[in-house]
Every structure is written in structure tokens, then in C-alpha cells.
XYZ file of C-alpha atoms in Angstrom:
780
model
C -9.478 183.119 95.205
C -7.009 183.790 92.742
C -3.639 185.073 93.020
C -3.074 188.832 92.476
C -0.448 189.946 89.978
C 2.951 191.129 90.923
C 5.295 193.849 88.859
C 8.923 194.349 89.496
C 10.240 197.550 91.016
C 12.863 199.504 89.099
C 15.681 198.099 91.440
C 14.459 194.854 90.897
C 14.403 195.226 87.199
C 18.088 196.028 87.256
C 18.952 192.941 89.522
C 17.094 190.675 87.302
C 18.832 191.928 84.216
C 22.196 191.884 86.065
C 21.232 187.955 86.828
C 20.176 187.353 83.332
C 23.428 188.734 81.911
C 25.402 186.743 84.590
C 23.840 183.350 83.268
C 24.574 184.661 79.676
C 20.730 184.106 78.867
C 18.320 185.874 76.650
C 14.773 186.600 77.788
C 13.769 183.938 75.155
C 16.050 181.617 76.823
C 14.809 182.203 80.209
C 11.235 181.456 78.954
C 12.279 178.240 77.456
C 13.775 177.425 80.749
C 10.617 178.101 82.713
C 8.483 176.265 80.145
C 6.348 179.391 79.451
C 5.841 181.749 76.384
C 8.098 184.656 76.110
C 5.148 187.208 76.685
C 5.043 187.015 80.468
C 8.960 187.544 80.749
C 8.865 190.471 78.528
C 6.065 191.865 80.658
C 8.227 191.198 83.710
C 11.276 193.085 82.277
C 8.952 195.914 81.251
C 7.633 196.296 84.906
C 4.273 195.361 84.088
C 2.104 192.986 86.016
C 2.552 189.444 85.673
C 0.641 186.256 87.537
C 2.090 185.922 91.112
C 2.997 182.207 90.413
C 4.921 183.248 87.249
C 6.770 186.075 89.027
C 8.002 183.795 91.588
C 9.152 181.303 89.073
C 10.951 183.815 87.128
C 12.770 185.166 90.122
C 13.786 181.813 91.201
C 15.103 180.732 88.135
C 17.250 183.982 88.219
C 18.441 183.086 91.780
C 16.579 186.169 93.139
C 14.171 186.940 96.107
C 10.807 187.696 94.581
C 9.908 189.940 97.492
C 13.058 192.040 96.890
C 12.421 192.303 93.109
C 8.538 193.233 93.854
C 9.713 195.913 96.376
C 7.764 193.909 99.073
C 8.931 193.201 102.842
C 10.943 190.207 103.075
C 8.572 188.506 105.716
C 5.958 188.066 102.928
C 4.700 184.787 102.547
C 5.906 182.518 99.584
C 2.382 181.839 97.858
C 3.022 179.437 94.879
C -0.547 178.105 94.494
C -4.019 179.216 94.552
C -4.658 177.530 97.791
C -3.573 179.846 100.159
C -0.700 180.364 102.634
C 0.644 177.623 105.137
C 0.438 179.104 108.285
C 0.934 177.480 112.195
C -0.258 174.178 112.837
C -0.325 173.225 108.993
C 3.125 174.197 108.334
C 4.106 172.190 111.267
C 2.092 169.085 109.985
C 3.961 169.530 106.825
C 7.377 169.647 108.431
C 6.547 166.516 110.522
C 5.146 164.612 107.316
C 8.372 165.678 105.253
C 10.794 164.489 107.904
C 9.129 161.375 108.157
C 9.406 160.621 104.353
C 13.192 161.852 104.289
C 14.204 160.008 107.130
C 15.153 156.734 105.673
C 17.158 158.368 102.721
C 18.887 160.538 105.061
C 19.892 157.444 107.038
C 21.108 155.626 104.163
C 22.870 158.701 102.602
C 24.761 159.830 105.927
C 25.143 157.014 108.377
C 27.709 155.087 106.342
C 31.383 156.167 106.508
C 33.679 155.708 103.155
C 36.939 154.757 104.970
C 40.149 154.235 103.419
C 41.230 150.923 102.925
C 38.213 149.167 104.748
C 36.240 146.952 102.917
C 33.348 146.587 105.230
C 30.782 149.391 106.013
C 31.242 151.203 108.985
C 28.611 153.171 110.588
C 29.285 156.980 111.366
C 27.685 156.847 114.701
C 30.066 153.685 115.710
C 33.144 155.887 115.304
C 32.344 159.533 115.195
C 34.287 161.570 117.416
C 33.084 165.200 118.396
C 35.180 168.086 116.595
C 36.318 171.411 117.931
C 36.362 174.699 115.743
C 38.439 177.653 116.064
C 36.488 180.928 115.733
C 39.604 182.792 114.223
C 40.736 181.473 110.924
C 44.627 180.994 111.755
C 45.537 182.210 108.060
C 43.583 185.321 108.488
C 45.732 186.399 111.428
C 48.365 189.075 111.218
C 51.443 187.680 112.735
C 55.124 187.646 112.341
C 57.474 184.674 112.074
C 58.947 185.723 115.577
C 55.729 185.441 116.999
C 55.077 181.923 115.854
C 58.699 180.883 116.955
C 57.833 182.165 120.379
C 55.184 179.377 120.605
C 57.683 177.064 119.185
C 59.255 175.225 122.235
C 59.633 171.692 121.344
C 58.357 169.551 118.403
C 55.203 168.781 120.166
C 54.012 172.330 120.121
C 54.446 172.554 116.310
C 51.198 171.827 115.475
C 49.703 174.047 118.140
C 50.773 177.324 116.375
C 48.946 180.043 114.468
C 46.673 180.672 117.298
C 45.783 177.253 118.581
C 47.045 177.891 121.897
C 45.725 181.256 122.344
C 42.363 180.493 120.863
C 39.400 178.777 122.749
C 38.134 175.605 120.974
C 34.556 175.804 120.703
C 32.556 172.432 120.056
C 31.630 172.114 116.490
C 28.002 171.477 117.405
C 27.766 174.447 119.507
C 29.163 176.719 116.357
C 26.160 175.441 114.248
C 23.753 176.406 117.234
C 25.127 179.816 117.187
C 25.177 180.662 113.586
C 22.492 180.198 110.907
C 24.909 180.356 108.004
C 28.457 178.563 108.755
C 31.343 177.825 106.621
C 33.174 175.058 107.910
C 37.115 175.129 106.593
C 39.445 172.612 107.418
C 42.748 170.618 106.041
C 42.333 167.732 103.894
C 40.937 164.722 106.265
C 40.097 166.996 109.229
C 36.643 165.440 109.475
C 34.516 168.085 107.782
C 32.626 165.638 105.403
C 32.150 163.331 108.616
C 30.986 166.436 110.548
C 28.267 167.435 108.228
C 27.021 163.624 107.935
C 26.876 163.813 111.681
C 24.864 166.866 111.673
C 22.304 165.175 109.133
C 21.994 162.233 111.345
C 21.634 164.193 114.422
C 18.717 166.418 112.675
C 17.103 163.231 111.190
C 16.899 161.710 114.700
C 15.343 165.069 116.175
C 18.277 165.795 118.370
C 19.382 168.751 116.148
C 17.113 171.346 114.814
C 14.073 169.231 115.104
C 11.836 171.925 113.602
C 13.573 171.586 110.297
C 14.181 169.077 107.483
C 18.020 168.412 106.554
C 19.258 167.914 103.004
C 22.763 166.858 102.534
C 24.338 167.926 99.131
C 27.645 166.755 97.919
C 28.417 169.756 95.846
C 30.606 167.509 93.427
C 27.666 165.479 92.763
C 25.531 168.645 92.208
C 27.704 169.879 89.479
C 28.214 166.205 88.026
C 24.131 165.749 87.591
C 23.780 169.075 85.956
C 23.359 168.493 82.186
C 24.720 171.866 81.186
C 25.986 174.868 83.351
C 22.632 176.425 82.833
C 21.182 173.726 84.981
C 23.067 174.810 88.146
C 19.809 175.348 90.065
C 19.825 174.514 93.622
C 15.962 174.731 93.926
C 15.399 172.358 91.229
C 18.344 169.852 92.517
C 16.527 170.095 96.127
C 12.901 169.665 94.731
C 14.220 166.628 92.750
C 15.741 165.027 95.665
C 12.579 165.623 97.915
C 10.528 164.330 95.005
C 12.373 161.134 95.227
C 11.006 160.799 98.795
C 7.489 161.511 97.835
C 7.406 165.170 98.521
C 5.788 167.459 95.966
C 7.632 170.182 94.414
C 5.225 172.787 95.695
C 5.602 171.616 99.285
C 9.278 171.972 98.790
C 9.120 175.448 97.842
C 6.669 176.506 100.740
C 9.194 174.559 103.058
C 12.313 176.632 101.754
C 10.356 179.923 101.677
C 9.443 179.342 105.380
C 13.002 178.580 106.368
C 12.317 174.989 107.291
C 15.341 173.414 105.922
C 18.858 172.678 107.460
C 20.819 172.506 104.189
C 24.402 170.943 104.237
C 26.747 171.705 101.249
C 29.505 169.539 101.330
C 33.117 169.757 99.525
C 32.767 173.240 97.855
C 36.499 173.049 96.788
C 36.042 169.557 95.026
C 34.301 171.111 91.862
C 36.530 171.533 88.753
C 37.915 174.959 88.517
C 35.865 176.114 85.421
C 32.531 175.466 86.903
C 33.546 177.073 90.107
C 32.340 180.696 89.537
C 28.995 179.627 88.218
C 28.461 177.064 91.194
C 29.412 180.028 93.478
C 27.106 182.433 91.971
C 24.153 179.934 92.086
C 24.984 179.225 95.827
C 25.119 182.938 96.706
C 21.716 183.738 94.895
C 19.921 180.472 96.745
C 21.369 181.299 100.007
C 20.032 184.953 99.627
C 16.702 184.071 98.300
C 16.016 181.413 100.847
C 17.782 183.160 103.739
C 15.401 181.817 106.295
C 16.906 178.447 106.043
C 20.040 177.366 107.946
C 23.234 176.518 105.711
C 26.522 174.914 106.771
C 28.897 174.764 103.908
C 32.219 172.684 103.989
C 35.436 173.571 102.201
C 39.226 173.176 102.532
C 41.163 175.770 104.198
C 43.103 177.828 101.617
C 40.148 178.058 99.288
C 38.661 181.147 100.764
C 37.775 182.598 97.410
C 34.605 180.892 98.091
C 32.906 183.176 100.553
C 29.492 184.258 100.886
C 27.856 187.092 102.520
C 26.547 186.688 105.950
C 28.384 183.510 106.505
C 30.448 182.970 109.809
C 33.685 181.108 109.085
C 35.414 178.578 111.526
C 38.269 176.361 111.284
C 38.285 172.545 112.173
C 40.990 172.292 114.801
C 43.265 169.414 114.978
C 42.362 166.457 117.304
C 43.745 166.817 120.767
C 44.757 164.022 123.138
C 41.515 163.082 124.323
C 39.919 163.266 120.902
C 42.709 160.870 119.520
C 42.217 158.527 122.410
C 38.297 158.526 121.710
C 38.514 158.152 117.921
C 40.931 155.271 118.296
C 38.699 153.270 121.127
C 35.712 153.787 118.728
C 37.753 152.849 115.743
C 38.985 149.341 117.053
C 35.712 148.598 118.256
C 33.786 149.468 115.195
C 36.391 148.102 112.599
C 38.958 145.467 113.995
C 38.018 142.137 112.889
C 38.213 140.580 116.197
C 35.880 139.894 119.230
C 34.558 142.885 121.222
C 36.904 142.094 124.012
C 39.978 141.599 121.902
C 38.953 144.946 120.046
C 38.920 146.903 123.147
C 42.139 145.452 124.356
C 44.045 146.449 121.143
C 42.571 150.016 121.513
C 43.918 150.397 124.817
C 47.288 148.782 123.644
C 47.300 151.306 120.843
C 46.607 154.125 123.179
C 49.624 153.144 125.436
C 51.986 152.613 122.885
C 51.144 155.634 120.954
C 51.994 157.732 124.100
C 55.451 156.038 124.442
C 58.310 158.766 123.884
C 59.647 156.964 120.742
C 56.395 157.339 119.122
C 56.263 161.156 119.390
C 56.539 161.594 115.678
C 53.361 159.067 115.123
C 51.227 161.354 117.670
C 52.170 164.224 115.515
C 50.439 162.630 112.386
C 47.502 161.298 114.618
C 46.051 164.762 115.221
C 44.407 164.389 111.677
C 41.587 162.244 111.663
C 42.394 160.676 108.159
C 45.965 159.915 109.185
C 44.733 158.754 112.588
C 42.426 156.197 110.838
C 45.412 154.869 108.603
C 47.850 154.594 111.648
C 45.030 152.573 113.373
C 44.654 150.370 110.085
C 48.550 149.761 110.033
C 48.686 149.186 113.926
C 46.042 146.371 113.816
C 47.921 144.299 111.733
C 50.840 143.242 113.966
C 49.517 144.890 117.132
C 52.245 147.478 117.175
C 53.883 150.318 114.872
C 56.169 149.491 112.187
C 59.689 149.506 112.988
C 60.766 151.683 109.967
C 58.883 155.035 110.175
C 59.941 155.986 106.642
C 57.438 153.521 105.238
C 54.736 154.898 107.265
C 55.461 158.526 106.413
C 55.637 157.625 102.434
C 52.221 155.976 102.637
C 50.945 158.921 104.733
C 52.522 161.264 101.874
C 50.908 159.136 99.129
C 47.247 159.209 100.985
C 47.615 163.192 100.915
C 48.942 163.681 97.553
C 46.704 160.721 95.666
C 44.682 158.294 97.234
C 42.434 160.518 99.581
C 40.868 162.095 96.296
C 40.979 158.835 94.456
C 38.913 156.736 96.590
C 36.309 159.533 96.492
C 36.349 160.137 92.817
C 37.803 163.554 92.952
C 39.883 164.702 89.971
C 41.859 167.870 91.120
C 42.860 170.231 88.581
C 46.162 169.728 87.038
C 48.326 172.731 87.653
C 50.262 171.973 84.492
C 50.573 168.827 82.177
C 54.132 168.402 83.298
C 53.783 168.706 87.144
C 53.668 164.884 87.559
C 53.476 163.214 91.031
C 57.192 162.539 90.825
C 58.024 166.070 90.098
C 55.710 167.388 92.840
C 57.347 165.122 95.489
C 60.910 166.199 94.340
C 59.813 169.650 94.775
C 58.510 169.019 98.229
C 61.703 167.325 99.071
C 63.677 170.381 97.907
C 61.590 172.938 99.806
C 62.004 171.008 103.096
C 65.770 170.148 102.866
C 66.464 173.940 101.992
C 64.411 175.132 104.676
C 65.147 172.567 107.278
C 68.849 173.115 106.744
C 68.407 177.043 107.462
C 66.186 176.083 110.630
C 63.446 177.678 109.040
C 60.046 176.408 110.150
C 58.031 179.017 109.098
C 58.687 181.016 105.825
C 56.954 183.872 104.313
C 54.833 183.412 101.076
C 57.620 185.276 98.826
C 60.451 182.937 100.257
C 58.498 179.887 99.437
C 57.624 181.066 96.023
C 61.012 181.945 95.046
C 62.240 178.215 96.042
C 59.125 177.029 93.735
C 60.563 179.137 90.853
C 64.043 178.180 91.124
C 63.186 174.716 91.085
C 60.292 174.721 88.311
C 61.823 177.280 86.315
C 62.310 174.815 83.273
C 58.540 174.019 83.295
C 57.197 177.705 83.533
C 54.528 176.954 85.546
C 52.473 179.217 87.751
C 54.284 179.146 91.135
C 51.410 180.431 92.959
C 48.985 178.096 91.522
C 51.759 175.476 92.533
C 51.851 176.753 96.246
C 47.957 176.764 96.564
C 47.723 173.049 95.096
C 50.146 171.663 97.818
C 48.268 173.619 100.365
C 44.645 173.217 99.431
C 44.618 170.047 97.562
C 47.193 167.957 99.556
C 47.437 170.093 102.897
C 51.119 169.619 103.168
C 51.735 173.491 103.334
C 49.670 175.227 106.036
C 49.016 179.057 106.318
C 50.067 179.590 109.928
C 49.469 183.153 109.627
C 48.680 185.785 106.851
C 51.491 185.150 104.522
C 53.395 182.913 106.619
C 53.669 178.989 105.522
C 55.103 175.837 107.398
C 54.835 172.125 106.436
C 51.551 170.700 107.967
C 53.716 168.656 110.224
C 57.314 168.829 111.202
C 57.447 164.983 110.700
C 56.678 165.587 107.035
C 59.535 168.120 106.863
C 61.979 165.864 108.440
C 61.110 162.921 106.091
C 61.001 165.105 102.884
C 64.605 166.351 104.258
C 65.972 162.598 104.610
C 64.184 161.528 101.218
C 66.239 164.330 99.335
C 69.473 163.181 101.036
C 68.908 159.505 100.068
C 67.685 160.240 96.563
C 70.758 162.642 96.083
C 73.123 159.731 97.157
C 76.322 158.944 96.585
C 76.538 162.620 95.199
C 75.246 163.990 98.292
C 78.271 164.387 100.833
C 77.343 162.485 103.773
C 79.637 164.639 105.621
C 77.259 167.476 105.172
C 74.734 165.549 107.035
C 77.016 164.332 109.796
C 78.146 168.061 110.716
C 74.686 168.204 112.030
C 75.133 165.288 114.610
C 75.134 167.579 117.679
C 71.846 169.650 116.597
C 68.920 167.882 118.315
C 66.621 168.796 115.934
C 68.181 166.599 113.041
C 67.475 163.448 115.179
C 64.846 162.230 113.173
C 66.387 163.096 110.015
C 69.355 160.885 110.813
C 67.170 157.952 111.879
C 65.167 158.227 108.506
C 68.226 158.740 106.278
C 69.981 155.637 107.841
C 66.828 153.437 107.461
C 66.361 154.215 103.641
C 70.019 154.266 102.642
C 70.822 151.019 100.455
C 74.066 150.827 102.299
C 74.368 152.570 105.934
C 77.910 151.460 106.416
C 79.508 154.935 105.375
C 77.580 157.152 107.329
C 77.606 155.063 110.520
C 81.218 155.204 110.312
C 81.119 158.891 109.637
C 79.163 159.382 112.740
C 81.327 157.313 114.923
C 84.505 159.356 114.002
C 82.768 162.481 114.409
C 81.642 161.453 118.094
C 85.085 160.083 118.856
C 86.626 163.468 117.913
C 84.204 165.402 119.914
C 86.059 164.504 123.267
C 89.395 163.838 121.790
C 91.404 166.809 122.929
C 89.946 166.872 126.324
C 92.611 164.983 128.518
C 89.969 164.764 131.653
C 87.139 163.232 129.711
C 89.487 160.939 127.708
C 90.833 159.845 131.330
C 87.054 159.560 132.686
C 86.349 157.199 129.392
C 89.571 155.107 130.269
C 88.239 154.544 133.748
C 84.887 153.886 132.385
C 86.520 150.937 130.150
C 88.412 149.851 133.200
C 85.514 149.574 135.579
C 83.266 147.896 132.948
C 85.807 145.433 132.134
C 86.197 144.240 135.818
C 82.576 143.555 136.186
C 81.569 139.821 135.336
C 78.635 140.083 133.366
C 76.991 138.398 130.064
C 75.945 141.857 128.743
C 77.735 143.998 126.026
C 80.749 146.005 127.253
C 79.386 148.918 125.485
C 76.024 148.463 127.617
C 77.700 148.337 130.794
C 80.069 151.440 130.104
C 76.853 153.268 129.246
C 75.408 152.105 132.523
C 78.112 153.308 134.517
C 78.235 156.537 132.827
C 74.878 157.286 133.847
C 75.412 156.272 137.464
C 78.428 158.950 137.568
C 76.294 161.288 136.308
C 73.514 160.810 139.214
C 76.020 160.532 141.840
C 77.131 163.852 140.740
C 73.917 165.484 140.422
C 74.084 167.819 143.483
C 72.837 171.383 143.312
C 76.168 173.353 143.459
C 77.788 171.377 140.460
C 74.994 169.710 138.485
C 74.569 168.106 134.776
C 71.624 165.878 134.192
C 70.839 163.513 131.295
C 67.198 163.924 130.449
C 67.589 160.445 128.669
C 68.336 158.414 132.000
C 69.302 154.750 130.868
C 68.284 155.212 127.342
C 71.563 154.402 125.663
C 71.856 151.252 127.893
C 68.548 150.046 126.966
C 69.082 150.953 123.177
C 72.417 148.578 123.510
C 71.129 145.696 125.657
C 67.986 146.434 127.217
C 67.629 146.778 131.233
C 71.046 145.459 132.764
C 70.271 146.731 136.276
C 69.425 143.013 137.258
C 72.789 141.807 137.094
C 73.917 141.415 140.993
C 77.187 143.402 140.551
C 75.687 146.170 138.735
C 72.449 146.278 141.164
C 75.282 146.824 143.979
C 77.021 149.245 142.317
C 73.585 151.308 141.713
C 72.687 151.558 145.207
C 76.187 152.396 145.869
C 76.075 155.269 143.483
C 72.950 156.265 144.765
C 74.313 156.763 148.196
C 76.978 158.790 147.010
C 74.265 160.762 145.524
C 72.390 161.260 148.714
C 75.562 162.197 150.342
C 76.130 165.070 147.847
C 72.543 166.283 148.189
C 72.614 166.444 152.116
C 74.789 169.471 152.781
C 72.483 171.497 150.708
C 69.398 170.235 151.857
C 70.326 170.828 155.567
C 70.827 174.447 154.699
C 67.185 174.813 153.766
C 64.080 172.868 155.421
C 64.615 170.036 157.776
C 61.780 168.024 156.057
C 63.601 168.518 152.651
C 66.629 167.142 154.238
C 65.017 164.096 155.844
C 63.914 162.883 152.405
C 67.577 162.633 151.358
C 68.458 160.977 154.845
C 65.775 158.348 154.371
C 66.862 157.722 150.624
C 70.580 157.424 152.013
C 69.508 155.002 154.598
C 67.496 152.934 152.096
C 70.311 152.723 149.694
C 73.106 152.236 152.077
C 71.187 149.194 153.810
C 70.494 147.405 150.418
C 73.802 147.865 149.368
C 75.262 146.525 152.670
C 73.088 143.404 152.131
C 74.188 142.825 148.612
C 78.071 143.097 149.332
C 79.835 139.676 148.584
C 83.400 140.722 149.711
C 83.839 140.182 153.449
C 86.415 142.793 153.917
C 83.959 145.568 152.205
C 80.903 144.310 154.111
C 82.743 144.490 157.432
C 83.814 148.185 156.650
C 80.203 148.955 155.579
C 78.550 147.529 158.412
C 80.897 149.509 160.746
C 79.958 153.034 158.794
C 76.544 151.918 159.103
C 76.523 151.904 162.879
C 78.181 155.236 162.810
C 74.733 156.392 161.328
C 72.485 157.965 164.194
C 68.720 156.461 164.041
C 66.694 158.993 162.106
C 63.253 158.353 163.294
C 63.985 159.075 167.083
C 65.505 162.495 166.676
C 65.775 164.184 163.558
C 67.463 167.262 164.818
C 70.391 164.983 166.377
C 70.929 163.435 163.139
C 71.385 166.830 161.718
C 73.712 167.904 164.231
C 75.747 164.757 163.873
C 75.747 165.189 160.121
C 77.024 168.887 160.285
C 79.809 167.989 162.424
C 80.753 164.137 161.420
C 79.076 163.832 158.079
C 81.669 164.931 155.785
C 84.263 162.804 157.382
C 82.087 159.786 157.304
C 81.309 160.368 153.778
C 84.775 160.575 152.816
C 85.460 157.241 154.409
C 82.875 155.723 152.300
C 84.302 157.153 149.220
C 87.720 155.761 150.164
C 86.256 152.261 150.729
C 84.199 152.511 147.406
C 87.276 153.398 145.669
C 89.372 150.806 147.007
C 86.975 147.844 146.740
C 84.740 148.784 143.769
C 86.886 151.395 141.903
C 83.791 153.670 142.154
C 83.154 156.971 144.154
C 85.762 159.430 142.513
C 84.999 163.133 142.336
C 85.424 163.979 138.924
C 84.712 167.670 139.120
C 84.262 168.630 135.677
C 83.932 172.118 134.645
C 80.827 173.434 133.217
C 82.147 173.077 129.584
C 83.059 169.440 130.094
C 79.756 168.537 131.618
C 77.961 170.143 128.704
C 80.427 168.182 126.482
C 79.936 164.960 128.314
C 76.040 165.708 128.000
C 76.545 166.015 124.307
C 78.809 163.171 123.877
C 76.034 160.927 125.738
C 73.326 162.163 123.249
C 75.090 161.570 120.054
C 76.259 158.144 121.042
C 72.411 157.302 121.816
C 71.651 158.782 118.219
C 74.546 156.240 116.606
C 72.950 153.501 118.478
C 69.347 154.279 117.665
C 70.486 154.549 113.920
C 72.513 151.527 114.193
C 69.381 149.659 115.302
C 67.446 151.500 112.581
C 69.597 150.541 109.754
C 68.136 148.051 107.241
C 71.490 147.266 105.499
C 74.714 147.396 107.740
C 77.374 144.716 107.514
C 77.804 142.619 110.638
C 81.618 143.716 110.545
C 80.854 147.386 110.561
C 78.004 146.830 113.415
C 80.519 144.876 115.477
C 83.303 147.358 115.269
C 81.016 150.210 116.430
C 79.453 148.389 119.263
C 82.781 147.315 120.573
C 84.312 150.689 120.502
C 81.453 152.899 121.844
C 81.899 155.066 124.887
C 86.006 154.508 124.708
C 88.807 156.881 124.856
C 90.986 157.160 121.639
C 93.678 154.923 122.999
C 91.234 152.111 123.944
C 89.540 152.344 120.737
C 92.964 151.896 118.671
C 93.705 149.050 121.217
C 90.470 147.282 120.317
C 90.746 147.684 116.799
C 94.338 146.292 116.685
C 93.408 143.200 118.765
C 90.402 142.468 116.420
C 93.135 142.907 113.590
C 95.503 140.659 114.919
C 92.710 138.304 116.007
């Protein structure tokens, strides 16, 4: 049986002529590409009948559906030979045979990961972590800056913006099952390529689309392998790929026509700009011609000019806490060069340290798989995170700006010859500093374009192209809503700001930075700046002066600091005096923390720990801590008894426990005798709670005052400081900035011993006491 001839419909001829024009071909060139004479091509465009096989080849070469060109129903079978059509069991047999022939090639192509700075090969399935996607692209949402700021409660919320909180996360695999044509968008290093490789392996195993044959195409390689732009032909490329596995071209065409392929196109953004349009046209034509197949295309977010009709777009979501932990555990088992038992142990250690409060900024970077991999790599060297976070951020910056593309052989388009890596970094530092100083975490596109224009004015570069490059190529800017941008990580904005300050030193007036010392969002900038400065003496001294002046004009707070110095000096201990002062400062706060008159240090004993570690094991200090706890319980009881009895009883039990332990620890016989006498006056709480309540309401206040008098007399504690609201707020601020100063002191890589000693010895002292300490040091 011979094939019947086909002729193009008038609409088909018009579509074919348009396609020929798009390719900038003549009919003669088309015939040459097909390896046939010009006569059938001329007859085709004249609407005359040509052989079915020749008709189909012409349409395929033009990237058109032969059925549409012939004006036939879309479900007409693809008949490429005189052997008749494949149907039913024959087609299923062909699918099984080709899957078998392709299996080893796909396994070799997709089961090995290319991981940054890892010498050994890593199998994908040993480390793969399931991704989630967002069905609403964040950059396409119409939102205002004020809307984004409502979600920005803390730094940990920063990367949950742009719809992340409101949107339900959908497992990536489920998105593939829902949509036959899917575009997966994501930031650099978000796991797009790994996800497509995972789909290939799952299909290869028969776990996903078992009735289809997978082909994985790196778009960059497809472009590189074409000898000329006229050879951007996906049909030929896939046919050659299948031919290398022993699959005849005719069989490949049948499978494509019948929709039996799962086609994965990875890295659409990685092709040179001058070839992008032609490649896009080829993909569009191919996906429309062979529409029955399933397609998944990956591309960096921000490169949405590559859009295809009929494709559903989803965005790869950042890792959540559970995904970070799964990835890290898999990473250390698969990559760490240790025994399996040791690998699991270091994985657990990594997760535990990652969740420490001081590592919050490392957690922020860890939501990006590429950076999480690198953080794991750094951690395994010493089983801990680097002490200097600035080095960590600098390496992360270099990965995003240069190295990630470099190791994969991707050459991004240079925006302009003069926009070097150094200039790009300096531009980022400038953008971050200006926006951070203005507390702008989100900025409209016009604003960022103006800042770029101001900085790059001498270079005369396309400002919008620069912005898109930073977004698409490097992922350092993110479009959080339509026309509204932010830095991809708050950590980077802080780091860039600190780098700008350091690079501008000494021309940059450090007083400008110190003026922000009470603003909590500047905390990391201070730490990073101090750690990077070649000499940190000046900034640390300026910080100390600013802190001392903060409470210098408040007589009551000065009196309190004088007492703090006297009390700390009376304790015989091996710890630093500043650490002991910090301990008593927090004890006073906690004993004063009753509901009618409260102020709370969220940092607890952080300042003490930053200075000397945990000093509460000193017997004298342990005794005073229990006594302060007793006073705190007394302060709470009056309020508690006005509410539920059970609530009050909790405070009573705490009072009894703290008071009993204090009595046991007292060494002074006179104080011990007084405390034992007061202890006997307390009714037994367990026998009759109501009786204790009645006793407390009648005699509790007197009992508490007697205890206070004894504590003041024998231990110099127990005073009612009665700070007003402004003083409490100021004291809280004073504590926080002293904690910042100590953290900076510990982070500084270059500070002279004399400056360090002077700062430590004068921490938490009244102005008069500071002068006395300095005079004694001078005289000494």
C-alpha cells in the first residue's frame, strides 16, 4: 500500500510562508536542507499534491504541524513510511523497546550531580531533596511596598515574602503530574536542574510516566552542537540522541507523533542572547507540532521573555526548615569523607548548630540549595561554622557572581565591556548602603534604576540591563512583586553595607555608623564592619563613648550603676568584673519583673556569657541568684492571688524552692539564722492552699519586707529600684548596646590589647567610676 498524497490548505500555505520567512530561507534552501529536489517544495507552496512523506518532512523542517497545514483533524496518525500506522499493542511494544535501549544513557546522563568544589562524583538519588513550587509567580503579583512590609515582622520573615506566606506550596512532582506543559522558574542555585534530572531518573525507573520515554536536553548543549542557526532543529537533535542508543529515526518520529516522550529542556536562560530568539522559535514550533508529548522547561526567574503558549509557569520555592535538614543529612552521608557513623553524627551536629540563635543569618542563606551545599562544605572542614561570617558571605557572593556559571561552562552576556566584576560588586555595595540607611528593604524599580544610573553614569550603560543581569544572572536582586525589588537575602544587604563602609574607611566617618548603635537592624552591620576593618580600635572606642553617654544624664540610672559596681566588687570571684556586673544587672531585672511594673531583657544572660561564659556556678553568685528568684516570686504573688489559685500556687512553689535552696547555701551564720526564722513562718503549702492564701494576704507583705531588709543588710541586694517606663526602656537599650559592643569586641580581628582591656574594665560602670578606673590604670 502506498501513501496518498497531501496538499496544503490556503491557511497552511500562509503559515508555511511565514515560517520560511522567520528562518530567512528560500524554497531552494529548504529543499537543500531536506535533501530533495526543489520541485516538490514548489508544488507544496503552490498548494499542489505532494507525497505524504515529503509533505510531512517539509512541515517538520518548518516547525509546523503537518495535520494543521493539510487542514486535517489533529488526531490523524503520523504515517512516515509505507508500513502503515502503529496502533495499540505495536506502539506499546515500541515504547518498551525504546525505554530499554535508552535506560543506560539516561542513567549515565542524569544520575550524577555536578557539585561545586566536590572532586568525587555524587549520585543524585543519594542527595536529592524533594522541592516545592509556588503556583503563583511572586514577581507577577500586584502588591505595594506597604503590603510587603506588613509581612516583615523580623529578619527570619524576609525570605518568606512575595506571597510565600499566603501561597500553598505544591510538591514539584505533583505539579508535573498536573500539567503536561510546565515551565519551572527559579533563582540561581534553587535546584531546577537537579529537579529535572530527578524527573528523568524517576521516569527511567518507571516510577513517573511509565508509558513515556524520557529525553533530557541541556538547551546550552543543543545550541552549541548546532553547526549553524539553521540547524536549531529539536526533531533532528532528539532523533540523533535516540539513534545513538540504537533507535531508528522513523521510530523516534512515530513516538513523537504519538506523544510518547517526556521531554525535559533544562536551562533556557543559559543560551547567548543573540541566539535566544531563534531557539525560542524552534522550541515554540516543536512543542506545538508535537503537542501530545509532555514537556518540562527550566529557566531562571526574571527571564520571563521566554514564554510559550499552553505552558503553566511555577516558581521553585525556597527550602523550608524540614527540607534544609533533609538535604544536610543526605549531604553529609553522601559527600563527607568519613565513616557512615561519623557522617550521620556530623550531619546532626550541623543541624543543631545551624539552629542556634547566633547562626540565624547562616540559616537565611541555607534556604537556597546551592548555598546550603557550600555551607555544608565549609562546615565539614572543622565541624563548626567559621568564626568570621564576612568570609562566608564573600565566598557566597563570589559563587553567585562568578563561580556557579564558571564550573558549568556558562558564559553570560557581558552587559558592557566596562562593567567588570569589581565595578559590579561596588555597585551592589552602593545600592545596599543607600537603601539600608533609609531602612528600605523593598524598593520600586524606578528607584533602583535611578541609583544604578547615578553610580554608572560615566560608563553610559543600559541601566535596566544591569538590573536584570543582577537579578537573572546572579540572583542577588529579587522581584518580590510586580515592579518591587529587594536583595535576595537580607544578609547580603547587610554585608554589602558593611563592605561599603570598610572600603570607604578612613574617608567614611565612623561616627555615621555609630549613630545607628541603638537601632537593632544595624546589629549585623556593626559585627561585619568590625570584623573586616584593618584596625577596629577607633570604632570600638566610639561605640563605648556613645554607650556611656546614653545613660550619663539620668541620675537614678547612674546611681544604679554605682550600686552594680559596688555589689560586684564585693563578691570574691575569679571571673571578670564586667561579667559579674552583667550577671547582677539581669538578676535585678528578673526580680523586678512583676506584671504591674515590668521590663524584660529578651537576651537573658547573653551579655554575661559573651564576656566570661556561664558564671552561675560560683557559690556566692548561685546564692544571690536564688535570693533574687525569691524576691521575683514575692513580686508576682500579689498579682497572682487576684486571679486563679492554681496560678498563684505555681509561684508559691517556686518561692519555696528558691528560698529553701538559698537557705541551704548561706554561709554567714547571722543571715542563715534570720532566713531560717523567716522560713518557719511560711505555712505548709500542700496541706491547705487556701490557708496559705489567707496567710499571704494578711502577713505576706510584712514577711516580704522583712526578707528585703535582711537581703539589703547582709547581701546588699533586694532594693526596690522603681524605675519609670522611660528608665526601663533606656536600661533595656543600654543592656542591648553593651551586648553589641562585646560581640563586636569578640569579632574584631585587629584590636590592640590596651583598647580591649580598657573597654572590658569600664563596661556597665557609672561615669564617675569609669574615670576612677581610667585614673587608676594611668597611675598604675
